[in-house]
mmCIF file of C-alpha atoms and ligand atoms in Angstrom:
data_model
loop_
_atom_site.group_PDB
_atom_site.id
_atom_site.type_symbol
_atom_site.label_atom_id
_atom_site.label_comp_id
_atom_site.label_asym_id
_atom_site.label_seq_id
_atom_site.Cartn_x
_atom_site.Cartn_y
_atom_site.Cartn_z
ATOM 1 C CA MET V 245 -12.796 7.042 -17.915
ATOM 2 C CA SER V 246 -15.914 5.289 -19.121
ATOM 3 C CA VAL V 247 -15.015 1.923 -20.630
ATOM 4 C CA SER V 248 -17.585 -0.733 -21.562
ATOM 5 C CA LYS V 249 -17.426 -4.367 -20.545
ATOM 6 C CA SER V 250 -16.799 -5.476 -24.135
ATOM 7 C CA GLU V 251 -13.949 -2.965 -24.466
ATOM 8 C CA ILE V 252 -12.342 -4.353 -21.299
ATOM 9 C CA VAL V 253 -12.677 -7.925 -22.604
ATOM 10 C CA GLU V 254 -10.990 -6.780 -25.812
ATOM 11 C CA MET V 255 -8.113 -5.326 -23.761
ATOM 12 C CA LEU V 256 -7.757 -8.587 -21.820
ATOM 13 C CA ARG V 257 -7.341 -10.457 -25.118
ATOM 14 C CA ALA V 258 -4.591 -8.141 -26.433
ATOM 15 C CA ARG V 259 -1.291 -9.721 -27.482
ATOM 16 C CA GLY V 260 1.648 -8.589 -29.650
ATOM 17 C CA ASP V 261 1.336 -5.038 -31.037
ATOM 18 C CA ALA V 262 -2.119 -4.541 -29.523
ATOM 19 C CA GLN V 263 -0.763 -5.399 -26.074
ATOM 20 C CA ALA V 264 2.255 -3.093 -26.504
ATOM 21 C CA GLN V 265 -0.109 -0.283 -27.479
ATOM 22 C CA LEU V 266 -2.337 -1.010 -24.476
ATOM 23 C CA PHE V 267 0.641 -0.882 -22.077
ATOM 24 C CA HIS V 268 1.917 2.320 -23.698
ATOM 25 C CA GLU V 269 -1.423 4.035 -23.134
ATOM 26 C CA ALA V 270 -1.584 2.728 -19.544
ATOM 27 C CA ARG V 271 1.895 4.147 -18.805
ATOM 28 C CA ARG V 272 0.843 7.462 -20.338
ATOM 29 C CA GLN V 273 -2.191 7.615 -18.046
ATOM 30 C CA ARG V 274 -0.088 6.631 -15.033
ATOM 31 C CA ALA V 275 2.455 9.354 -15.785
ATOM 32 C CA ALA V 276 -0.309 11.943 -16.120
ATOM 33 C CA ALA V 277 -1.834 10.928 -12.772
ATOM 34 C CA HIS V 278 1.246 10.023 -10.710
ATOM 35 C CA GLY V 279 4.385 11.137 -12.566
ATOM 36 C CA ASP V 280 7.255 8.637 -12.551
ATOM 37 C CA GLY V 281 6.830 7.644 -8.900
ATOM 38 C CA ALA V 282 6.092 4.182 -7.547
ATOM 39 C CA LEU V 283 4.778 3.823 -4.005
ATOM 40 C CA LEU V 284 6.679 1.473 -1.707
ATOM 41 C CA ARG V 285 4.891 -0.296 1.138
ATOM 42 C CA GLY V 286 6.463 -2.259 3.981
ATOM 43 C CA VAL V 287 4.406 -5.296 4.940
ATOM 44 C CA VAL V 288 4.510 -7.089 8.283
ATOM 45 C CA GLU V 289 2.632 -10.365 8.553
ATOM 46 C CA VAL V 290 0.880 -10.535 11.917
ATOM 47 C CA THR V 291 -0.517 -14.075 11.962
ATOM 48 C CA ASN V 292 -0.994 -17.050 9.655
ATOM 49 C CA LEU V 293 -4.141 -18.162 11.490
ATOM 50 C CA CYS V 294 -7.374 -17.848 9.513
ATOM 51 C CA ARG V 295 -10.991 -18.832 10.157
ATOM 52 C CA VAL V 296 -11.852 -18.852 6.426
ATOM 53 C CA ASN V 297 -11.341 -21.873 4.178
ATOM 54 C CA CYS V 298 -10.522 -20.491 0.705
ATOM 55 C CA ASP V 299 -9.844 -23.339 -1.710
ATOM 56 C CA TYR V 300 -6.738 -21.610 -3.132
ATOM 57 C CA CYS V 301 -4.971 -20.730 0.125
ATOM 58 C CA PRO V 302 -2.591 -22.899 2.222
ATOM 59 C CA MET V 303 -3.525 -20.902 5.349
ATOM 60 C CA ARG V 304 -7.148 -22.093 5.038
ATOM 61 C CA LYS V 305 -8.845 -23.247 8.206
ATOM 62 C CA ASP V 306 -8.632 -26.945 7.332
ATOM 63 C CA ASN V 307 -4.825 -26.653 7.186
ATOM 64 C CA THR V 308 -4.452 -25.029 10.609
ATOM 65 C CA PRO V 309 -3.615 -28.244 12.508
ATOM 66 C CA ALA V 310 -0.753 -29.001 10.089
ATOM 67 C CA ASN V 311 0.595 -25.436 9.866
ATOM 68 C CA SER V 312 3.171 -23.968 12.203
ATOM 69 C CA ILE V 313 1.136 -21.119 13.678
ATOM 70 C CA PHE V 314 2.482 -17.742 14.788
ATOM 71 C CA VAL V 315 0.757 -14.648 16.152
ATOM 72 C CA LEU V 316 2.974 -11.589 16.633
ATOM 73 C CA ASP V 317 2.553 -9.549 19.799
ATOM 74 C CA GLU V 318 2.684 -5.754 19.849
ATOM 75 C CA ASP V 319 6.414 -5.572 20.613
ATOM 76 C CA GLN V 320 7.219 -7.934 17.747
ATOM 77 C CA ILE V 321 5.125 -5.794 15.371
ATOM 78 C CA MET V 322 6.899 -2.666 16.624
ATOM 79 C CA ALA V 323 10.306 -4.241 15.940
ATOM 80 C CA ARG V 324 9.329 -4.794 12.312
ATOM 81 C CA ALA V 325 7.715 -1.341 12.040
ATOM 82 C CA ARG V 326 11.065 0.129 13.137
ATOM 83 C CA ALA V 327 12.700 -1.691 10.215
ATOM 84 C CA VAL V 328 10.138 -0.151 7.820
ATOM 85 C CA HIS V 329 10.838 3.280 9.318
ATOM 86 C CA ALA V 330 14.616 2.788 9.021
ATOM 87 C CA ALA V 331 14.161 1.939 5.337
ATOM 88 C CA GLY V 332 12.522 5.334 4.757
ATOM 89 C CA ILE V 333 9.144 3.808 3.787
ATOM 90 C CA ASP V 334 6.030 5.628 5.022
ATOM 91 C CA VAL V 335 3.430 2.876 4.557
ATOM 92 C CA VAL V 336 3.245 0.256 7.310
ATOM 93 C CA PHE V 337 1.119 -2.541 5.954
ATOM 94 C CA LEU V 338 -0.183 -4.987 8.591
ATOM 95 C CA GLN V 339 -1.488 -8.167 7.024
ATOM 96 C CA ALA V 340 -2.973 -11.258 8.628
ATOM 97 C CA GLY V 341 -5.321 -14.172 8.233
ATOM 98 C CA GLU V 342 -8.881 -13.423 9.258
ATOM 99 C CA ILE V 343 -9.239 -13.881 13.027
ATOM 100 C CA PRO V 344 -11.029 -11.570 15.507
ATOM 101 C CA LYS V 345 -7.970 -11.334 17.772
ATOM 102 C CA THR V 346 -6.090 -9.089 15.317
ATOM 103 C CA THR V 347 -8.474 -6.222 16.084
ATOM 104 C CA GLY V 348 -7.087 -5.851 19.596
ATOM 105 C CA ILE V 349 -3.422 -6.523 18.795
ATOM 106 C CA VAL V 350 -3.314 -4.204 15.798
ATOM 107 C CA GLY V 351 -5.555 -1.590 17.405
ATOM 108 C CA ARG V 352 -3.223 -1.291 20.371
ATOM 109 C CA VAL V 353 -0.053 -1.058 18.292
ATOM 110 C CA ILE V 354 -1.241 1.539 15.748
ATOM 111 C CA PRO V 355 -0.760 4.573 18.049
ATOM 112 C CA ARG V 356 2.779 3.349 18.843
ATOM 113 C CA ILE V 357 3.607 3.100 15.142
ATOM 114 C CA ARG V 358 2.183 6.572 14.554
ATOM 115 C CA GLU V 359 4.355 7.920 17.335
ATOM 116 C CA LEU V 360 7.445 6.233 15.837
ATOM 117 C CA PHE V 361 6.782 7.966 12.503
ATOM 118 C CA ASP V 362 5.875 11.268 14.149
ATOM 119 C CA ASP V 363 2.400 10.746 12.640
ATOM 120 C CA ARG V 364 3.650 10.922 9.067
ATOM 121 C CA VAL V 365 2.670 7.404 8.072
ATOM 122 C CA GLU V 366 -0.038 5.509 6.276
ATOM 123 C CA ILE V 367 -1.267 2.573 8.339
ATOM 124 C CA LEU V 368 -2.595 0.097 5.813
ATOM 125 C CA LEU V 369 -4.460 -2.971 7.088
ATOM 126 C CA ASN V 370 -5.412 -6.260 5.478
ATOM 127 C CA LEU V 371 -7.069 -8.200 8.298
ATOM 128 C CA GLY V 372 -10.139 -9.573 6.533
ATOM 129 C CA GLY V 373 -13.828 -9.178 7.270
ATOM 130 C CA LYS V 374 -14.721 -7.635 10.649
ATOM 131 C CA LYS V 375 -17.670 -6.005 12.369
ATOM 132 C CA ARG V 376 -18.268 -2.359 11.512
ATOM 133 C CA SER V 377 -17.561 -1.453 15.168
ATOM 134 C CA GLU V 378 -14.126 -3.083 14.862
ATOM 135 C CA TYR V 379 -13.320 -1.184 11.662
ATOM 136 C CA ALA V 380 -14.424 2.010 13.425
ATOM 137 C CA TYR V 381 -12.174 1.229 16.407
ATOM 138 C CA LEU V 382 -9.159 0.583 14.166
ATOM 139 C CA LYS V 383 -9.835 3.831 12.299
ATOM 140 C CA ASP V 384 -10.046 5.739 15.577
ATOM 141 C CA GLN V 385 -6.741 4.224 16.625
ATOM 142 C CA GLY V 386 -5.150 5.716 13.497
ATOM 143 C CA ALA V 387 -5.589 3.290 10.598
ATOM 144 C CA THR V 388 -5.582 5.043 7.220
ATOM 145 C CA SER V 389 -6.441 2.430 4.650
ATOM 146 C CA TYR V 390 -7.656 -1.147 4.263
ATOM 147 C CA ILE V 391 -7.310 -3.792 1.604
ATOM 148 C CA LEU V 392 -10.126 -6.316 1.332
ATOM 149 C CA LYS V 393 -9.985 -8.078 -2.021
ATOM 150 C CA HIS V 394 -13.268 -9.231 -3.480
ATOM 151 C CA GLU V 395 -11.227 -12.004 -5.237
ATOM 152 C CA THR V 396 -13.887 -12.648 -7.894
ATOM 153 C CA ALA V 397 -16.995 -10.669 -8.794
ATOM 154 C CA ASN V 398 -18.734 -13.838 -9.951
ATOM 155 C CA PRO V 399 -21.063 -14.578 -6.996
ATOM 156 C CA GLU V 400 -21.357 -18.328 -7.672
ATOM 157 C CA LEU V 401 -17.607 -18.780 -8.077
ATOM 158 C CA HIS V 402 -16.964 -16.646 -5.000
ATOM 159 C CA ALA V 403 -19.257 -18.784 -2.824
ATOM 160 C CA GLU V 404 -17.873 -22.004 -4.294
ATOM 161 C CA LEU V 405 -14.218 -21.141 -3.614
ATOM 162 C CA ARG V 406 -14.511 -19.121 -0.386
ATOM 163 C CA TYR V 407 -17.601 -20.669 1.269
ATOM 164 C CA GLU V 408 -18.735 -17.108 1.972
ATOM 165 C CA SER V 409 -20.935 -14.779 -0.022
ATOM 166 C CA LEU V 410 -19.759 -11.984 -2.290
ATOM 167 C CA ALA V 411 -22.560 -9.858 -0.817
ATOM 168 C CA ASP V 412 -21.017 -10.142 2.671
ATOM 169 C CA ARG V 413 -17.614 -9.198 1.294
ATOM 170 C CA LEU V 414 -19.049 -6.134 -0.409
ATOM 171 C CA LYS V 415 -20.843 -5.135 2.774
ATOM 172 C CA TYR V 416 -17.492 -5.074 4.590
ATOM 173 C CA MET V 417 -16.089 -2.859 1.850
ATOM 174 C CA GLU V 418 -19.044 -0.502 2.023
ATOM 175 C CA ASP V 419 -18.534 -0.189 5.793
ATOM 176 C CA LEU V 420 -14.853 0.630 5.272
ATOM 177 C CA LEU V 421 -15.604 3.267 2.636
ATOM 178 C CA ASP V 422 -18.367 4.738 4.762
ATOM 179 C CA LEU V 423 -16.000 5.036 7.735
ATOM 180 C CA GLY V 424 -13.550 7.058 5.639
ATOM 181 C CA TYR V 425 -10.892 4.460 4.928
ATOM 182 C CA LYS V 426 -8.938 4.556 1.684
ATOM 183 C CA VAL V 427 -9.980 1.146 0.382
ATOM 184 C CA GLY V 428 -8.323 -1.351 -1.913
ATOM 185 C CA THR V 429 -9.858 -4.363 -3.587
ATOM 186 C CA GLY V 430 -8.423 -7.017 -5.855
ATOM 187 C CA ALA V 431 -9.059 -10.062 -7.973
ATOM 188 C CA ILE V 432 -7.427 -13.337 -8.967
ATOM 189 C CA VAL V 433 -6.919 -14.323 -12.620
ATOM 190 C CA GLY V 434 -7.207 -18.001 -13.530
ATOM 191 C CA LEU V 435 -9.742 -19.425 -11.092
ATOM 192 C CA PRO V 436 -11.545 -22.585 -12.254
ATOM 193 C CA GLY V 437 -14.363 -21.801 -14.658
ATOM 194 C CA GLN V 438 -13.586 -18.069 -14.669
ATOM 195 C CA ARG V 439 -14.205 -16.241 -17.987
ATOM 196 C CA LEU V 440 -12.826 -12.979 -19.372
ATOM 197 C CA ASP V 441 -16.301 -11.555 -18.796
ATOM 198 C CA ASP V 442 -15.884 -12.242 -15.070
ATOM 199 C CA LEU V 443 -12.571 -10.371 -15.042
ATOM 200 C CA ALA V 444 -14.150 -7.390 -16.768
ATOM 201 C CA ASP V 445 -16.812 -7.508 -14.044
ATOM 202 C CA ASP V 446 -14.016 -7.432 -11.433
ATOM 203 C CA ILE V 447 -12.814 -4.092 -12.800
ATOM 204 C CA LEU V 448 -16.291 -2.643 -13.208
ATOM 205 C CA LEU V 449 -17.220 -3.707 -9.680
ATOM 206 C CA ALA V 450 -14.159 -1.946 -8.249
ATOM 207 C CA GLN V 451 -15.027 1.165 -10.262
ATOM 208 C CA ARG V 452 -18.629 1.086 -9.061
ATOM 209 C CA LEU V 453 -17.623 0.675 -5.411
ATOM 210 C CA GLY V 454 -15.459 3.797 -5.590
ATOM 211 C CA VAL V 455 -12.296 2.221 -4.150
ATOM 212 C CA HIS V 456 -8.914 3.959 -4.186
ATOM 213 C CA MET V 457 -6.659 0.962 -4.899
ATOM 214 C CA ALA V 458 -7.083 -2.162 -6.999
ATOM 215 C CA SER V 459 -4.912 -5.181 -7.629
ATOM 216 C CA VAL V 460 -4.790 -8.326 -9.682
ATOM 217 C CA ALA V 461 -2.742 -11.482 -9.204
ATOM 218 C CA PRO V 462 -2.394 -14.548 -11.394
ATOM 219 C CA PHE V 463 -3.629 -17.654 -9.590
ATOM 220 C CA VAL V 464 -0.740 -19.615 -8.051
ATOM 221 C CA PRO V 465 -1.497 -23.294 -7.325
ATOM 222 C CA ALA V 466 -0.388 -23.995 -3.765
ATOM 223 C CA PRO V 467 0.332 -27.377 -2.228
ATOM 224 C CA ARG V 468 -2.143 -28.904 0.253
ATOM 225 C CA THR V 469 -5.100 -26.997 -1.178
ATOM 226 C CA PRO V 470 -8.082 -28.266 -3.195
ATOM 227 C CA LEU V 471 -6.701 -26.315 -6.185
ATOM 228 C CA GLU V 472 -3.116 -27.589 -5.997
ATOM 229 C CA ASN V 473 -3.416 -29.221 -9.440
ATOM 230 C CA HIS V 474 -5.189 -26.325 -11.132
ATOM 231 C CA PRO V 475 -2.912 -24.514 -13.649
ATOM 232 C CA HIS V 476 -1.309 -21.103 -13.030
ATOM 233 C CA GLY V 477 -3.270 -18.027 -14.017
ATOM 234 C CA ASP V 478 -2.297 -16.459 -17.343
ATOM 235 C CA VAL V 479 0.297 -13.726 -16.676
ATOM 236 C CA ASP V 480 -0.546 -11.892 -19.923
ATOM 237 C CA VAL V 481 -4.192 -11.645 -18.912
ATOM 238 C CA ALA V 482 -3.133 -10.354 -15.467
ATOM 239 C CA LEU V 483 -0.853 -7.749 -17.077
ATOM 240 C CA ASN V 484 -3.603 -6.696 -19.466
ATOM 241 C CA MET V 485 -5.909 -6.367 -16.496
ATOM 242 C CA ILE V 486 -3.444 -4.004 -14.786
ATOM 243 C CA ALA V 487 -3.430 -1.875 -17.947
ATOM 244 C CA ALA V 488 -7.233 -1.955 -18.225
ATOM 245 C CA MET V 489 -7.586 -0.889 -14.579
ATOM 246 C CA ARG V 490 -5.177 1.977 -15.195
ATOM 247 C CA LEU V 491 -7.255 3.170 -18.156
ATOM 248 C CA VAL V 492 -10.522 2.876 -16.219
ATOM 249 C CA ARG V 493 -9.172 4.785 -13.198
ATOM 250 C CA PRO V 494 -5.809 6.527 -13.829
ATOM 251 C CA ASP V 495 -5.664 7.690 -10.190
ATOM 252 C CA TRP V 496 -5.824 4.195 -8.632
ATOM 253 C CA LEU V 497 -2.887 2.770 -6.740
ATOM 254 C CA ILE V 498 -2.224 -0.523 -8.523
ATOM 255 C CA PRO V 499 0.485 -2.886 -7.251
ATOM 256 C CA SER V 500 2.807 -5.058 -9.268
ATOM 257 C CA VAL V 501 2.374 -8.112 -7.054
ATOM 258 C CA SER V 502 4.825 -10.850 -6.081
ATOM 259 C CA ALA V 503 2.607 -13.513 -7.704
ATOM 260 C CA LEU V 504 3.630 -12.031 -11.078
ATOM 261 C CA GLU V 505 7.309 -12.615 -10.234
ATOM 262 C CA LYS V 506 6.566 -16.062 -8.831
ATOM 263 C CA THR V 507 4.783 -17.076 -12.031
ATOM 264 C CA ARG V 508 7.176 -15.418 -14.493
ATOM 265 C CA PRO V 509 10.680 -14.157 -13.548
ATOM 266 C CA GLY V 510 10.725 -10.440 -14.363
ATOM 267 C CA GLY V 511 6.932 -10.400 -13.993
ATOM 268 C CA GLN V 512 6.985 -7.444 -11.591
ATOM 269 C CA VAL V 513 8.933 -5.266 -14.045
ATOM 270 C CA GLN V 514 6.295 -6.195 -16.617
ATOM 271 C CA GLY V 515 3.589 -5.225 -14.126
ATOM 272 C CA PHE V 516 5.068 -1.718 -13.993
ATOM 273 C CA GLN V 517 5.394 -1.667 -17.774
ATOM 274 C CA ALA V 518 1.655 -2.446 -17.882
ATOM 275 C CA GLY V 519 0.811 0.546 -15.687
ATOM 276 C CA ALA V 520 1.230 -0.524 -12.043
ATOM 277 C CA ASN V 521 2.637 1.981 -9.534
ATOM 278 C CA VAL V 522 2.993 0.202 -6.187
ATOM 279 C CA MET V 523 5.390 -2.384 -4.797
ATOM 280 C CA THR V 524 5.229 -4.108 -1.420
ATOM 281 C CA ILE V 525 8.455 -5.031 0.357
ATOM 282 C CA ASN V 526 8.301 -7.751 2.980
ATOM 283 C CA PHE V 527 9.630 -6.733 6.410
ATOM 284 C CA SER V 528 8.516 -9.836 8.287
ATOM 285 C CA ASP V 529 11.149 -11.751 10.171
ATOM 286 C CA ALA V 530 12.514 -14.582 7.986
ATOM 287 C CA LYS V 531 11.347 -17.168 10.537
ATOM 288 C CA HIS V 532 7.767 -15.970 9.965
ATOM 289 C CA THR V 533 7.812 -15.480 6.165
ATOM 290 C CA ASP V 534 8.423 -19.234 5.848
ATOM 291 C CA ARG V 535 5.184 -19.817 7.746
ATOM 292 C CA TYR V 536 3.003 -17.198 6.039
ATOM 293 C CA LEU V 537 2.027 -19.626 3.319
ATOM 294 C CA ILE V 538 0.042 -17.348 1.075
ATOM 295 C CA TYR V 539 1.245 -19.227 -2.041
ATOM 296 C CA GLY V 540 2.917 -22.151 -0.267
ATOM 297 C CA LYS V 541 6.402 -22.391 1.218
ATOM 298 C CA ASP V 542 8.274 -21.346 -1.926
ATOM 299 C CA ARG V 543 6.449 -18.063 -2.535
ATOM 300 C CA PHE V 544 8.513 -15.162 -3.885
ATOM 301 C CA VAL V 545 9.360 -12.872 -0.949
ATOM 302 C CA VAL V 546 10.101 -9.317 -2.090
ATOM 303 C CA ARG V 547 12.977 -7.716 -0.197
ATOM 304 C CA SER V 548 14.453 -4.219 -0.607
ATOM 305 C CA ALA V 549 17.180 -5.141 -3.119
ATOM 306 C CA HIS V 550 14.661 -6.771 -5.485
ATOM 307 C CA ALA V 551 12.338 -3.755 -5.201
ATOM 308 C CA ALA V 552 15.162 -1.307 -5.977
ATOM 309 C CA GLU V 553 16.256 -3.332 -8.999
ATOM 310 C CA THR V 554 12.671 -3.712 -10.262
ATOM 311 C CA LEU V 555 11.939 0.012 -10.000
ATOM 312 C CA SER V 556 15.210 0.856 -11.702
ATOM 313 C CA ARG V 557 14.461 -1.548 -14.582
ATOM 314 C CA ALA V 558 10.978 -0.039 -14.894
ATOM 315 C CA GLY V 559 12.408 3.524 -14.967
ATOM 316 C CA LEU V 560 10.474 4.572 -11.853
ATOM 317 C CA THR V 561 11.542 6.254 -8.622
ATOM 318 C CA ALA V 562 10.267 5.544 -5.119
ATOM 319 C CA MET V 563 7.601 7.894 -3.809
ATOM 320 C CA GLY V 564 5.816 8.313 -0.481
ATOM 321 C CA SER V 565 2.180 7.620 0.320
ATOM 322 C CA PRO V 566 -0.371 10.061 -1.091
ATOM 323 C CA PHE V 567 -2.560 9.228 1.923
ATOM 324 C CA VAL V 568 -0.174 10.512 4.573
ATOM 325 C CA ALA V 569 -1.560 13.520 6.326
ATOM 326 C CA ALA V 570 -0.385 14.850 9.654
ATOM 327 C CA ARG V 571 -2.933 14.383 12.381
ATOM 328 C CA SER V 572 -3.200 16.565 15.416
ATOM 329 C CA ALA V 573 -0.546 15.778 18.003
ATOM 330 C CA GLY V 574 -3.202 15.352 20.660
ATOM 331 C CA ARG V 575 -4.439 12.171 19.063
ATOM 332 C CA LEU V 576 -1.105 10.403 19.301
ATOM 333 C CA GLY V 577 -1.116 7.536 21.723
ATOM 334 C CA ASP V 578 -4.757 7.999 22.671
ATOM 335 C CA ALA V 579 -6.087 4.935 24.446
ATOM 336 C CA ARG V 580 -9.354 4.469 22.565
ATOM 337 C CA GLN V 581 -12.108 2.222 23.809
ATOM 338 C CA ALA V 582 -12.034 -1.109 22.010
ATOM 339 C CA PRO V 583 -15.360 -2.572 20.873
ATOM 340 C CA ALA V 584 -16.874 -5.062 23.249
ATOM 341 C CA THR V 585 -15.790 -8.498 22.145
ATOM 342 C CA SER V 586 -14.276 -11.280 24.121
ATOM 343 C CA GLU V 587 -11.731 -11.910 21.368
ATOM 344 C CA LEU V 588 -9.681 -8.725 21.608
ATOM 345 C CA ALA V 589 -7.155 -10.254 23.994
HETATM 346 S S1 SF4 M 624 -7.019 -16.205 1.294
HETATM 347 FE FE1 SF4 M 624 -7.135 -14.962 3.159
HETATM 348 S S2 SF4 M 624 -9.240 -15.321 3.931
HETATM 349 FE FE2 SF4 M 624 -8.814 -16.977 2.480
HETATM 350 S S3 SF4 M 624 -8.004 -18.669 3.743
HETATM 351 FE FE3 SF4 M 624 -6.229 -17.483 2.991
HETATM 352 S S4 SF4 M 624 -5.748 -16.016 4.610
HETATM 353 FE FE4 SF4 M 624 -7.848 -16.794 4.950
#
């Protein structure tokens, strides 16, 4: 649907009756595109090491010496993938800080996960920026989809907070789309100096890129980061942004993220009421979730019972991945050639 920037800004401002009307229309569009199903994903966190230094993240490079670092090996990832399989979830979501080493570890384990699921699985990755040859390798190994959030479409703010350019981030996303991945992006609400105009640009950028999934999270101040004293992002603006995204692209997969729950108890039910249709359940071992410090040690970790209760309160039922498609049996377990890099060990 064609929506102008000023119309999106108007939606982001909605409160009271106007907000209720906005959410109602978003739910109507969601129902038309997806019925009453909500997609469940099972996430496994592969490592908390990261070479980037985002000002809002406790896993930033400068914190590495003080953090308790873990890097899962292939057998440890498989153990968690078996738990996702046993739960009847068909999206295995492998997430990690941005280090080159994950290309090799994840690339080698993907065929094993596919075999476990008899090839009926979406392998969703969130491993950060990589060379095109690495994305191609991971795709050949059986990856289906990739989340690489642009975080903010404001180029100055992006460079200021991430010490990397928005242009580089977008280049990664273009490579992923070009290679045939289903791609997700996402933004943060409540960054310092960010305006509603910037948030409207976040949605329009995602629309222009032609992604398949989009997310939004309210900023969560995390200890031991340069932004630890910056206030929380506004949950109402984040919810309105979910609704606006749903109206712009009814077919998008849009998660109701844990940062909503962390910032406002019941926030994930509200995310679904605003038009979201995805929930991610954490299948990492408890000893690792405490060290994956995405919002600091006391982040809200979504487990199966919370997801079931949230979906029930939102009046939705669990559905499988729309991206699952059986591949030819001959591809299972193929040992593909990894790209030449000394860091694939
Ligand atoms: S937000 Fe992601 S890329 Fe940035 S420091 Fe944290 S883990 Fe690394």
